[in-house]
mmCIF file with all atom_site columns, C-alpha atoms in Angstrom:
data_model
loop_
_atom_site.group_PDB
_atom_site.id
_atom_site.type_symbol
_atom_site.label_atom_id
_atom_site.label_alt_id
_atom_site.label_comp_id
_atom_site.label_asym_id
_atom_site.label_entity_id
_atom_site.label_seq_id
_atom_site.pdbx_PDB_ins_code
_atom_site.Cartn_x
_atom_site.Cartn_y
_atom_site.Cartn_z
_atom_site.occupancy
_atom_site.B_iso_or_equiv
_atom_site.pdbx_formal_charge
_atom_site.auth_seq_id
_atom_site.auth_comp_id
_atom_site.auth_asym_id
_atom_site.auth_atom_id
_atom_site.pdbx_PDB_model_num
ATOM 1   C CA . MET A 1 1   ? -164.686 81.166 -186.705 1.00 0.00 ? 1   MET A CA 1
ATOM 2   C CA . LYS A 1 2   ? -164.860 77.481 -186.543 1.00 0.00 ? 2   LYS A CA 1
ATOM 3   C CA . ILE A 1 3   ? -161.875 75.290 -187.730 1.00 0.00 ? 3   ILE A CA 1
ATOM 4   C CA . ASN A 1 4   ? -162.591 72.009 -189.027 1.00 0.00 ? 4   ASN A CA 1
ATOM 5   C CA . LEU A 1 5   ? -159.797 69.566 -187.850 1.00 0.00 ? 5   LEU A CA 1
ATOM 6   C CA . PHE A 1 6   ? -160.670 66.725 -190.281 1.00 0.00 ? 6   PHE A CA 1
ATOM 7   C CA . LYS A 1 7   ? -160.121 69.359 -193.358 1.00 0.00 ? 7   LYS A CA 1
ATOM 8   C CA . HIS A 1 8   ? -156.831 70.548 -191.687 1.00 0.00 ? 8   HIS A CA 1
ATOM 9   C CA . SER A 1 9   ? -155.814 67.321 -190.126 1.00 0.00 ? 9   SER A CA 1
ATOM 10  C CA . THR A 1 10  ? -152.698 67.002 -192.423 1.00 0.00 ? 10  THR A CA 1
ATOM 11  C CA . ILE A 1 11  ? -151.572 70.329 -191.470 1.00 0.00 ? 11  ILE A CA 1
ATOM 12  C CA . PHE A 1 12  ? -152.353 69.760 -187.873 1.00 0.00 ? 12  PHE A CA 1
ATOM 13  C CA . ARG A 1 13  ? -150.394 66.394 -187.819 1.00 0.00 ? 13  ARG A CA 1
ATOM 14  C CA . HIS A 1 14  ? -147.500 68.018 -189.594 1.00 0.00 ? 14  HIS A CA 1
ATOM 15  C CA . VAL A 1 15  ? -147.163 70.802 -186.825 1.00 0.00 ? 15  VAL A CA 1
ATOM 16  C CA . LEU A 1 16  ? -147.422 68.502 -184.136 1.00 0.00 ? 16  LEU A CA 1
ATOM 17  C CA . SER A 1 17  ? -144.929 65.879 -185.333 1.00 0.00 ? 17  SER A CA 1
ATOM 18  C CA . THR A 1 18  ? -142.517 68.944 -186.082 1.00 0.00 ? 18  THR A CA 1
ATOM 19  C CA . SER A 1 19  ? -143.001 70.172 -182.510 1.00 0.00 ? 19  SER A CA 1
ATOM 20  C CA . VAL A 1 20  ? -142.363 66.671 -181.047 1.00 0.00 ? 20  VAL A CA 1
ATOM 21  C CA . ALA A 1 21  ? -139.170 66.127 -183.143 1.00 0.00 ? 21  ALA A CA 1
ATOM 22  C CA . ILE A 1 22  ? -137.780 69.497 -181.911 1.00 0.00 ? 22  ILE A CA 1
ATOM 23  C CA . VAL A 1 23  ? -138.509 68.805 -178.173 1.00 0.00 ? 23  VAL A CA 1
ATOM 24  C CA . LEU A 1 24  ? -137.097 65.232 -178.626 1.00 0.00 ? 24  LEU A CA 1
ATOM 25  C CA . SER A 1 25  ? -134.000 66.577 -180.264 1.00 0.00 ? 25  SER A CA 1
ATOM 26  C CA . VAL A 1 26  ? -133.480 69.199 -177.602 1.00 0.00 ? 26  VAL A CA 1
ATOM 27  C CA . VAL A 1 27  ? -133.813 66.478 -174.965 1.00 0.00 ? 27  VAL A CA 1
ATOM 28  C CA . VAL A 1 28  ? -131.278 64.147 -176.558 1.00 0.00 ? 28  VAL A CA 1
ATOM 29  C CA . SER A 1 29  ? -128.910 66.866 -177.028 1.00 0.00 ? 29  SER A CA 1
ATOM 30  C CA . SER A 1 30  ? -129.227 67.858 -173.512 1.00 0.00 ? 30  SER A CA 1
ATOM 31  C CA . CYS A 1 31  ? -128.755 64.415 -172.315 1.00 0.00 ? 31  CYS A CA 1
ATOM 32  C CA . ALA A 1 32  ? -125.603 63.966 -174.380 1.00 0.00 ? 32  ALA A CA 1
ATOM 33  C CA . ASN A 1 33  ? -124.239 67.256 -172.916 1.00 0.00 ? 33  ASN A CA 1
ATOM 34  C CA . LEU A 1 34  ? -124.869 66.171 -169.553 1.00 0.00 ? 34  LEU A CA 1
ATOM 35  C CA . GLY A 1 35  ? -123.193 62.937 -170.176 1.00 0.00 ? 35  GLY A CA 1
ATOM 36  C CA . ASN A 1 36  ? -120.235 64.681 -171.632 1.00 0.00 ? 36  ASN A CA 1
ATOM 37  C CA . ALA A 1 37  ? -119.811 67.141 -168.495 1.00 0.00 ? 37  ALA A CA 1
ATOM 38  C CA . LEU A 1 38  ? -120.066 64.204 -166.199 1.00 0.00 ? 38  LEU A CA 1
ATOM 39  C CA . ASN A 1 39  ? -117.414 62.310 -168.047 1.00 0.00 ? 39  ASN A CA 1
ATOM 40  C CA . GLN A 1 40  ? -114.925 65.401 -167.817 1.00 0.00 ? 40  GLN A CA 1
ATOM 41  C CA . LYS A 1 41  ? -115.420 65.273 -164.127 1.00 0.00 ? 41  LYS A CA 1
ATOM 42  C CA . GLY A 1 42  ? -114.518 61.526 -163.893 1.00 0.00 ? 42  GLY A CA 1
ATOM 43  C CA . ILE A 1 43  ? -118.266 60.516 -163.434 1.00 0.00 ? 43  ILE A CA 1
ATOM 44  C CA . THR A 1 44  ? -119.885 57.827 -165.646 1.00 0.00 ? 44  THR A CA 1
ATOM 45  C CA . THR A 1 45  ? -123.316 57.293 -165.845 1.00 0.00 ? 45  THR A CA 1
ATOM 46  C CA . SER A 1 46  ? -122.956 53.865 -164.021 1.00 0.00 ? 46  SER A CA 1
ATOM 47  C CA . ASP A 1 47  ? -121.622 56.041 -161.107 1.00 0.00 ? 47  ASP A CA 1
ATOM 48  C CA . LEU A 1 48  ? -124.893 57.651 -160.708 1.00 0.00 ? 48  LEU A CA 1
ATOM 49  C CA . ASP A 1 49  ? -126.583 54.495 -159.795 1.00 0.00 ? 49  ASP A CA 1
ATOM 50  C CA . LYS A 1 50  ? -124.172 53.554 -157.103 1.00 0.00 ? 50  LYS A CA 1
ATOM 51  C CA . PRO A 1 51  ? -125.847 54.007 -153.523 1.00 0.00 ? 51  PRO A CA 1
ATOM 52  C CA . ASN A 1 52  ? -124.391 56.358 -151.046 1.00 0.00 ? 52  ASN A CA 1
ATOM 53  C CA . THR A 1 53  ? -122.151 55.142 -148.040 1.00 0.00 ? 53  THR A CA 1
ATOM 54  C CA . VAL A 1 54  ? -123.686 56.611 -144.893 1.00 0.00 ? 54  VAL A CA 1
ATOM 55  C CA . VAL A 1 55  ? -121.099 56.811 -141.903 1.00 0.00 ? 55  VAL A CA 1
ATOM 56  C CA . TYR A 1 56  ? -122.492 57.440 -138.429 1.00 0.00 ? 56  TYR A CA 1
ATOM 57  C CA . LEU A 1 57  ? -119.713 58.378 -135.965 1.00 0.00 ? 57  LEU A CA 1
ATOM 58  C CA . THR A 1 58  ? -119.930 59.187 -132.326 1.00 0.00 ? 58  THR A CA 1
ATOM 59  C CA . ARG A 1 59  ? -117.811 59.343 -129.265 1.00 0.00 ? 59  ARG A CA 1
ATOM 60  C CA . HIS A 1 60  ? -118.394 56.658 -126.446 1.00 0.00 ? 60  HIS A CA 1
ATOM 61  C CA . ALA A 1 61  ? -121.083 57.466 -123.818 1.00 0.00 ? 61  ALA A CA 1
ATOM 62  C CA . GLU A 1 62  ? -120.366 59.069 -120.422 1.00 0.00 ? 62  GLU A CA 1
ATOM 63  C CA . LYS A 1 63  ? -117.765 56.567 -118.476 1.00 0.00 ? 63  LYS A CA 1
ATOM 64  C CA . GLN A 1 64  ? -117.573 56.014 -114.726 1.00 0.00 ? 64  GLN A CA 1
ATOM 65  C CA . PRO A 1 65  ? -115.484 58.301 -112.767 1.00 0.00 ? 65  PRO A CA 1
ATOM 66  C CA . THR A 1 66  ? -112.541 56.139 -112.083 1.00 0.00 ? 66  THR A CA 1
ATOM 67  C CA . LYS A 1 67  ? -108.673 56.193 -112.538 1.00 0.00 ? 67  LYS A CA 1
ATOM 68  C CA . ILE A 1 68  ? -108.732 52.842 -114.132 1.00 0.00 ? 68  ILE A CA 1
ATOM 69  C CA . LYS A 1 69  ? -107.563 52.471 -117.587 1.00 0.00 ? 69  LYS A CA 1
ATOM 70  C CA . ASP A 1 70  ? -110.824 50.937 -119.421 1.00 0.00 ? 70  ASP A CA 1
ATOM 71  C CA . PRO A 1 71  ? -113.839 52.013 -117.493 1.00 0.00 ? 71  PRO A CA 1
ATOM 72  C CA . GLU A 1 72  ? -117.517 50.808 -117.818 1.00 0.00 ? 72  GLU A CA 1
ATOM 73  C CA . LEU A 1 73  ? -120.137 53.276 -118.482 1.00 0.00 ? 73  LEU A CA 1
ATOM 74  C CA . SER A 1 74  ? -121.857 54.904 -116.027 1.00 0.00 ? 74  SER A CA 1
ATOM 75  C CA . ALA A 1 75  ? -125.640 55.046 -115.439 1.00 0.00 ? 75  ALA A CA 1
ATOM 76  C CA . LYS A 1 76  ? -125.906 58.001 -117.368 1.00 0.00 ? 76  LYS A CA 1
ATOM 77  C CA . GLY A 1 77  ? -123.740 56.571 -120.169 1.00 0.00 ? 77  GLY A CA 1
ATOM 78  C CA . GLU A 1 78  ? -126.041 53.524 -120.253 1.00 0.00 ? 78  GLU A CA 1
ATOM 79  C CA . GLU A 1 79  ? -129.025 55.899 -120.958 1.00 0.00 ? 79  GLU A CA 1
ATOM 80  C CA . THR A 1 80  ? -126.970 57.898 -123.630 1.00 0.00 ? 80  THR A CA 1
ATOM 81  C CA . ALA A 1 81  ? -126.155 54.386 -125.375 1.00 0.00 ? 81  ALA A CA 1
ATOM 82  C CA . LYS A 1 82  ? -129.865 53.714 -125.450 1.00 0.00 ? 82  LYS A CA 1
ATOM 83  C CA . ARG A 1 83  ? -130.734 56.912 -126.929 1.00 0.00 ? 83  ARG A CA 1
ATOM 84  C CA . LEU A 1 84  ? -128.196 56.176 -129.537 1.00 0.00 ? 84  LEU A CA 1
ATOM 85  C CA . ALA A 1 85  ? -130.099 52.935 -130.336 1.00 0.00 ? 85  ALA A CA 1
ATOM 86  C CA . THR A 1 86  ? -133.293 54.861 -130.503 1.00 0.00 ? 86  THR A CA 1
ATOM 87  C CA . TYR A 1 87  ? -131.918 57.261 -133.027 1.00 0.00 ? 87  TYR A CA 1
ATOM 88  C CA . LEU A 1 88  ? -130.696 54.619 -135.204 1.00 0.00 ? 88  LEU A CA 1
ATOM 89  C CA . GLN A 1 89  ? -133.510 52.189 -135.160 1.00 0.00 ? 89  GLN A CA 1
ATOM 90  C CA . ASN A 1 90  ? -134.269 52.611 -138.491 1.00 0.00 ? 90  ASN A CA 1
ATOM 91  C CA . SER A 1 91  ? -130.928 53.040 -139.957 1.00 0.00 ? 91  SER A CA 1
ATOM 92  C CA . HIS A 1 92  ? -130.417 49.355 -141.106 1.00 0.00 ? 92  HIS A CA 1
ATOM 93  C CA . LEU A 1 93  ? -126.645 49.263 -140.280 1.00 0.00 ? 93  LEU A CA 1
ATOM 94  C CA . ASP A 1 94  ? -124.464 46.765 -142.232 1.00 0.00 ? 94  ASP A CA 1
ATOM 95  C CA . VAL A 1 95  ? -121.653 46.878 -139.776 1.00 0.00 ? 95  VAL A CA 1
ATOM 96  C CA . ILE A 1 96  ? -120.584 48.381 -136.448 1.00 0.00 ? 96  ILE A CA 1
ATOM 97  C CA . TYR A 1 97  ? -117.208 49.282 -135.357 1.00 0.00 ? 97  TYR A CA 1
ATOM 98  C CA . SER A 1 98  ? -115.861 49.908 -131.986 1.00 0.00 ? 98  SER A CA 1
ATOM 99  C CA . THR A 1 99  ? -112.466 50.567 -130.414 1.00 0.00 ? 99  THR A CA 1
ATOM 100 C CA . PRO A 1 100 ? -111.689 47.643 -127.967 1.00 0.00 ? 100 PRO A CA 1
ATOM 101 C CA . PHE A 1 101 ? -112.509 49.346 -124.830 1.00 0.00 ? 101 PHE A CA 1
ATOM 102 C CA . LYS A 1 102 ? -115.641 48.852 -122.628 1.00 0.00 ? 102 LYS A CA 1
ATOM 103 C CA . ARG A 1 103 ? -116.836 52.275 -122.887 1.00 0.00 ? 103 ARG A CA 1
ATOM 104 C CA . THR A 1 104 ? -117.030 52.026 -126.729 1.00 0.00 ? 104 THR A CA 1
ATOM 105 C CA . ARG A 1 105 ? -118.127 48.486 -126.972 1.00 0.00 ? 105 ARG A CA 1
ATOM 106 C CA . ASN A 1 106 ? -121.044 49.267 -124.286 1.00 0.00 ? 106 ASN A CA 1
ATOM 107 C CA . THR A 1 107 ? -122.085 52.429 -126.098 1.00 0.00 ? 107 THR A CA 1
ATOM 108 C CA . ALA A 1 108 ? -122.519 50.349 -129.555 1.00 0.00 ? 108 ALA A CA 1
ATOM 109 C CA . LYS A 1 109 ? -124.002 47.265 -127.656 1.00 0.00 ? 109 LYS A CA 1
ATOM 110 C CA . ALA A 1 110 ? -127.615 48.467 -127.640 1.00 0.00 ? 110 ALA A CA 1
ATOM 111 C CA . VAL A 1 111 ? -127.634 49.467 -131.243 1.00 0.00 ? 111 VAL A CA 1
ATOM 112 C CA . ALA A 1 112 ? -125.865 45.924 -132.059 1.00 0.00 ? 112 ALA A CA 1
ATOM 113 C CA . SER A 1 113 ? -128.709 44.056 -129.967 1.00 0.00 ? 113 SER A CA 1
ATOM 114 C CA . GLN A 1 114 ? -131.616 46.082 -131.699 1.00 0.00 ? 114 GLN A CA 1
ATOM 115 C CA . GLN A 1 115 ? -130.164 45.580 -134.910 1.00 0.00 ? 115 GLN A CA 1
ATOM 116 C CA . ASP A 1 116 ? -128.895 41.935 -134.611 1.00 0.00 ? 116 ASP A CA 1
ATOM 117 C CA . LYS A 1 117 ? -125.324 42.898 -135.389 1.00 0.00 ? 117 LYS A CA 1
ATOM 118 C CA . ASP A 1 118 ? -121.935 41.790 -134.293 1.00 0.00 ? 118 ASP A CA 1
ATOM 119 C CA . ILE A 1 119 ? -119.520 44.739 -133.132 1.00 0.00 ? 119 ILE A CA 1
ATOM 120 C CA . THR A 1 120 ? -116.179 44.590 -134.775 1.00 0.00 ? 120 THR A CA 1
ATOM 121 C CA . GLU A 1 121 ? -113.426 45.869 -132.853 1.00 0.00 ? 121 GLU A CA 1
ATOM 122 C CA . LEU A 1 122 ? -110.728 47.676 -134.558 1.00 0.00 ? 122 LEU A CA 1
ATOM 123 C CA . PHE A 1 123 ? -108.341 50.361 -133.425 1.00 0.00 ? 123 PHE A CA 1
ATOM 124 C CA . LEU A 1 124 ? -106.664 51.703 -136.627 1.00 0.00 ? 124 LEU A CA 1
ATOM 125 C CA . PRO A 1 125 ? -105.256 54.843 -137.463 1.00 0.00 ? 125 PRO A CA 1
ATOM 126 C CA . ALA A 1 126 ? -107.830 57.381 -138.900 1.00 0.00 ? 126 ALA A CA 1
ATOM 127 C CA . HIS A 1 127 ? -106.307 57.244 -142.372 1.00 0.00 ? 127 HIS A CA 1
ATOM 128 C CA . GLU A 1 128 ? -106.412 53.478 -142.459 1.00 0.00 ? 128 GLU A CA 1
ATOM 129 C CA . MET A 1 129 ? -109.884 53.304 -140.830 1.00 0.00 ? 129 MET A CA 1
ATOM 130 C CA . ALA A 1 130 ? -111.173 55.821 -143.720 1.00 0.00 ? 130 ALA A CA 1
ATOM 131 C CA . ARG A 1 131 ? -109.553 53.813 -146.232 1.00 0.00 ? 131 ARG A CA 1
ATOM 132 C CA . LEU A 1 132 ? -111.253 50.355 -145.009 1.00 0.00 ? 132 LEU A CA 1
ATOM 133 C CA . ILE A 1 133 ? -114.643 52.233 -145.067 1.00 0.00 ? 133 ILE A CA 1
ATOM 134 C CA . THR A 1 134 ? -114.444 53.631 -148.594 1.00 0.00 ? 134 THR A CA 1
ATOM 135 C CA . ASP A 1 135 ? -112.815 50.329 -150.047 1.00 0.00 ? 135 ASP A CA 1
ATOM 136 C CA . MET A 1 136 ? -114.964 47.811 -148.115 1.00 0.00 ? 136 MET A CA 1
ATOM 137 C CA . HIS A 1 137 ? -118.278 49.218 -147.429 1.00 0.00 ? 137 HIS A CA 1
ATOM 138 C CA . SER A 1 138 ? -119.135 51.363 -150.657 1.00 0.00 ? 138 SER A CA 1
ATOM 139 C CA . GLY A 1 139 ? -122.948 51.584 -150.639 1.00 0.00 ? 139 GLY A CA 1
ATOM 140 C CA . GLN A 1 140 ? -123.238 50.487 -146.981 1.00 0.00 ? 140 GLN A CA 1
ATOM 141 C CA . THR A 1 141 ? -124.324 52.060 -143.882 1.00 0.00 ? 141 THR A CA 1
ATOM 142 C CA . ILE A 1 142 ? -122.013 51.990 -140.851 1.00 0.00 ? 142 ILE A CA 1
ATOM 143 C CA . LEU A 1 143 ? -121.709 52.814 -137.199 1.00 0.00 ? 143 LEU A CA 1
ATOM 144 C CA . VAL A 1 144 ? -118.269 53.724 -135.866 1.00 0.00 ? 144 VAL A CA 1
ATOM 145 C CA . VAL A 1 145 ? -117.963 54.318 -131.939 1.00 0.00 ? 145 VAL A CA 1
ATOM 146 C CA . GLY A 1 146 ? -114.668 56.047 -130.903 1.00 0.00 ? 146 GLY A CA 1
ATOM 147 C CA . HIS A 1 147 ? -113.132 58.541 -128.701 1.00 0.00 ? 147 HIS A CA 1
ATOM 148 C CA . SER A 1 148 ? -112.714 62.311 -128.406 1.00 0.00 ? 148 SER A CA 1
ATOM 149 C CA . ASN A 1 149 ? -109.743 62.235 -130.525 1.00 0.00 ? 149 ASN A CA 1
ATOM 150 C CA . THR A 1 150 ? -110.266 59.375 -132.975 1.00 0.00 ? 150 THR A CA 1
ATOM 151 C CA . THR A 1 151 ? -113.720 60.397 -134.059 1.00 0.00 ? 151 THR A CA 1
ATOM 152 C CA . PRO A 1 152 ? -112.776 63.917 -135.336 1.00 0.00 ? 152 PRO A CA 1
ATOM 153 C CA . ALA A 1 153 ? -109.678 62.550 -137.040 1.00 0.00 ? 153 ALA A CA 1
ATOM 154 C CA . LEU A 1 154 ? -111.794 59.893 -138.871 1.00 0.00 ? 154 LEU A CA 1
ATOM 155 C CA . ILE A 1 155 ? -114.231 62.576 -139.890 1.00 0.00 ? 155 ILE A CA 1
ATOM 156 C CA . THR A 1 156 ? -111.602 64.395 -141.346 1.00 0.00 ? 156 THR A CA 1
ATOM 157 C CA . GLN A 1 157 ? -109.743 61.719 -143.114 1.00 0.00 ? 157 GLN A CA 1
ATOM 158 C CA . LEU A 1 158 ? -113.171 60.722 -144.721 1.00 0.00 ? 158 LEU A CA 1
ATOM 159 C CA . GLY A 1 159 ? -113.013 64.184 -146.294 1.00 0.00 ? 159 GLY A CA 1
ATOM 160 C CA . VAL A 1 160 ? -115.110 66.648 -144.194 1.00 0.00 ? 160 VAL A CA 1
ATOM 161 C CA . SER A 1 161 ? -113.529 70.000 -144.247 1.00 0.00 ? 161 SER A CA 1
ATOM 162 C CA . ASP A 1 162 ? -115.534 71.260 -141.008 1.00 0.00 ? 162 ASP A CA 1
ATOM 163 C CA . LYS A 1 163 ? -112.968 71.415 -137.975 1.00 0.00 ? 163 LYS A CA 1
ATOM 164 C CA . ILE A 1 164 ? -114.607 69.186 -135.556 1.00 0.00 ? 164 ILE A CA 1
ATOM 165 C CA . GLU A 1 165 ? -113.592 69.187 -131.907 1.00 0.00 ? 165 GLU A CA 1
ATOM 166 C CA . ILE A 1 166 ? -115.100 67.013 -129.112 1.00 0.00 ? 166 ILE A CA 1
ATOM 167 C CA . ALA A 1 167 ? -114.560 68.367 -125.570 1.00 0.00 ? 167 ALA A CA 1
ATOM 168 C CA . GLU A 1 168 ? -113.888 65.970 -122.730 1.00 0.00 ? 168 GLU A CA 1
ATOM 169 C CA . ASP A 1 169 ? -117.253 66.379 -121.205 1.00 0.00 ? 169 ASP A CA 1
ATOM 170 C CA . GLN A 1 170 ? -119.059 66.428 -124.576 1.00 0.00 ? 170 GLN A CA 1
ATOM 171 C CA . PHE A 1 171 ? -121.451 63.366 -125.061 1.00 0.00 ? 171 PHE A CA 1
ATOM 172 C CA . GLY A 1 172 ? -124.406 62.240 -127.080 1.00 0.00 ? 172 GLY A CA 1
ATOM 173 C CA . GLU A 1 173 ? -123.481 63.680 -130.547 1.00 0.00 ? 173 GLU A CA 1
ATOM 174 C CA . LEU A 1 174 ? -123.874 61.844 -133.776 1.00 0.00 ? 174 LEU A CA 1
ATOM 175 C CA . PHE A 1 175 ? -121.857 62.904 -137.018 1.00 0.00 ? 175 PHE A CA 1
ATOM 176 C CA . ILE A 1 176 ? -123.271 61.675 -140.240 1.00 0.00 ? 176 ILE A CA 1
ATOM 177 C CA . VAL A 1 177 ? -121.132 61.690 -143.236 1.00 0.00 ? 177 VAL A CA 1
ATOM 178 C CA . THR A 1 178 ? -122.548 60.574 -146.555 1.00 0.00 ? 178 THR A CA 1
ATOM 179 C CA . LEU A 1 179 ? -120.063 59.504 -149.294 1.00 0.00 ? 179 LEU A CA 1
ATOM 180 C CA . ASN A 1 180 ? -120.415 58.426 -152.895 1.00 0.00 ? 180 ASN A CA 1
ATOM 181 C CA . LYS A 1 181 ? -117.515 57.182 -154.710 1.00 0.00 ? 181 LYS A CA 1
ATOM 182 C CA . GLY A 1 182 ? -115.320 58.066 -151.896 1.00 0.00 ? 182 GLY A CA 1
ATOM 183 C CA . SER A 1 183 ? -116.359 61.873 -151.943 1.00 0.00 ? 183 SER A CA 1
ATOM 184 C CA . VAL A 1 184 ? -118.372 63.701 -149.182 1.00 0.00 ? 184 VAL A CA 1
ATOM 185 C CA . VAL A 1 185 ? -122.007 64.363 -150.568 1.00 0.00 ? 185 VAL A CA 1
ATOM 186 C CA . SER A 1 186 ? -123.118 65.655 -147.241 1.00 0.00 ? 186 SER A CA 1
ATOM 187 C CA . PHE A 1 187 ? -122.203 66.334 -143.524 1.00 0.00 ? 187 PHE A CA 1
ATOM 188 C CA . LYS A 1 188 ? -124.243 66.923 -140.361 1.00 0.00 ? 188 LYS A CA 1
ATOM 189 C CA . ARG A 1 189 ? -124.068 66.767 -136.615 1.00 0.00 ? 189 ARG A CA 1
ATOM 190 C CA . VAL A 1 190 ? -127.121 65.973 -134.471 1.00 0.00 ? 190 VAL A CA 1
ATOM 191 C CA . ALA A 1 191 ? -127.581 65.293 -130.664 1.00 0.00 ? 191 ALA A CA 1
ATOM 192 C CA . TYR A 1 192 ? -129.160 62.217 -129.701 1.00 0.00 ? 192 TYR A CA 1
#
């Protein structure tokens, strides 16, 4: 049976326009429901446009075996620092933080040189450093070079629930915390 669309075009247009109207009504209703659900959780639609804050954290590289309080990196530590720079070469860091010790500064130095960034030296308690990151660096990408005790403490203060421990002989690990509006979106641990 052949159907003449011209003969039935009024019926066809009516069915088509009714179908489109129903689909649009469902879409608009769903968007309104999504907006209400987000608002109940304290998230506004403008928050959805905010970029994530990415925080790279690492312990300093291997230090020279010495009894002095502020040792340099060993040859192996220099290689570890270069691997960190290679790993982060496409990260486009906004700021690099280091504690005021040779081993942390020298770990960050290759990254800073590669990305043409200064190293900002700070030695704050973990809760203050976390507040600085969330308050001052929203939407930015940050590297923090610390120690076997300060790095896990800062990760915890940023909101990561995983228990992190760094052994005295453990080097070359990067912890990546992604935040949005101060809340953890993702966390991963990688070797470099």
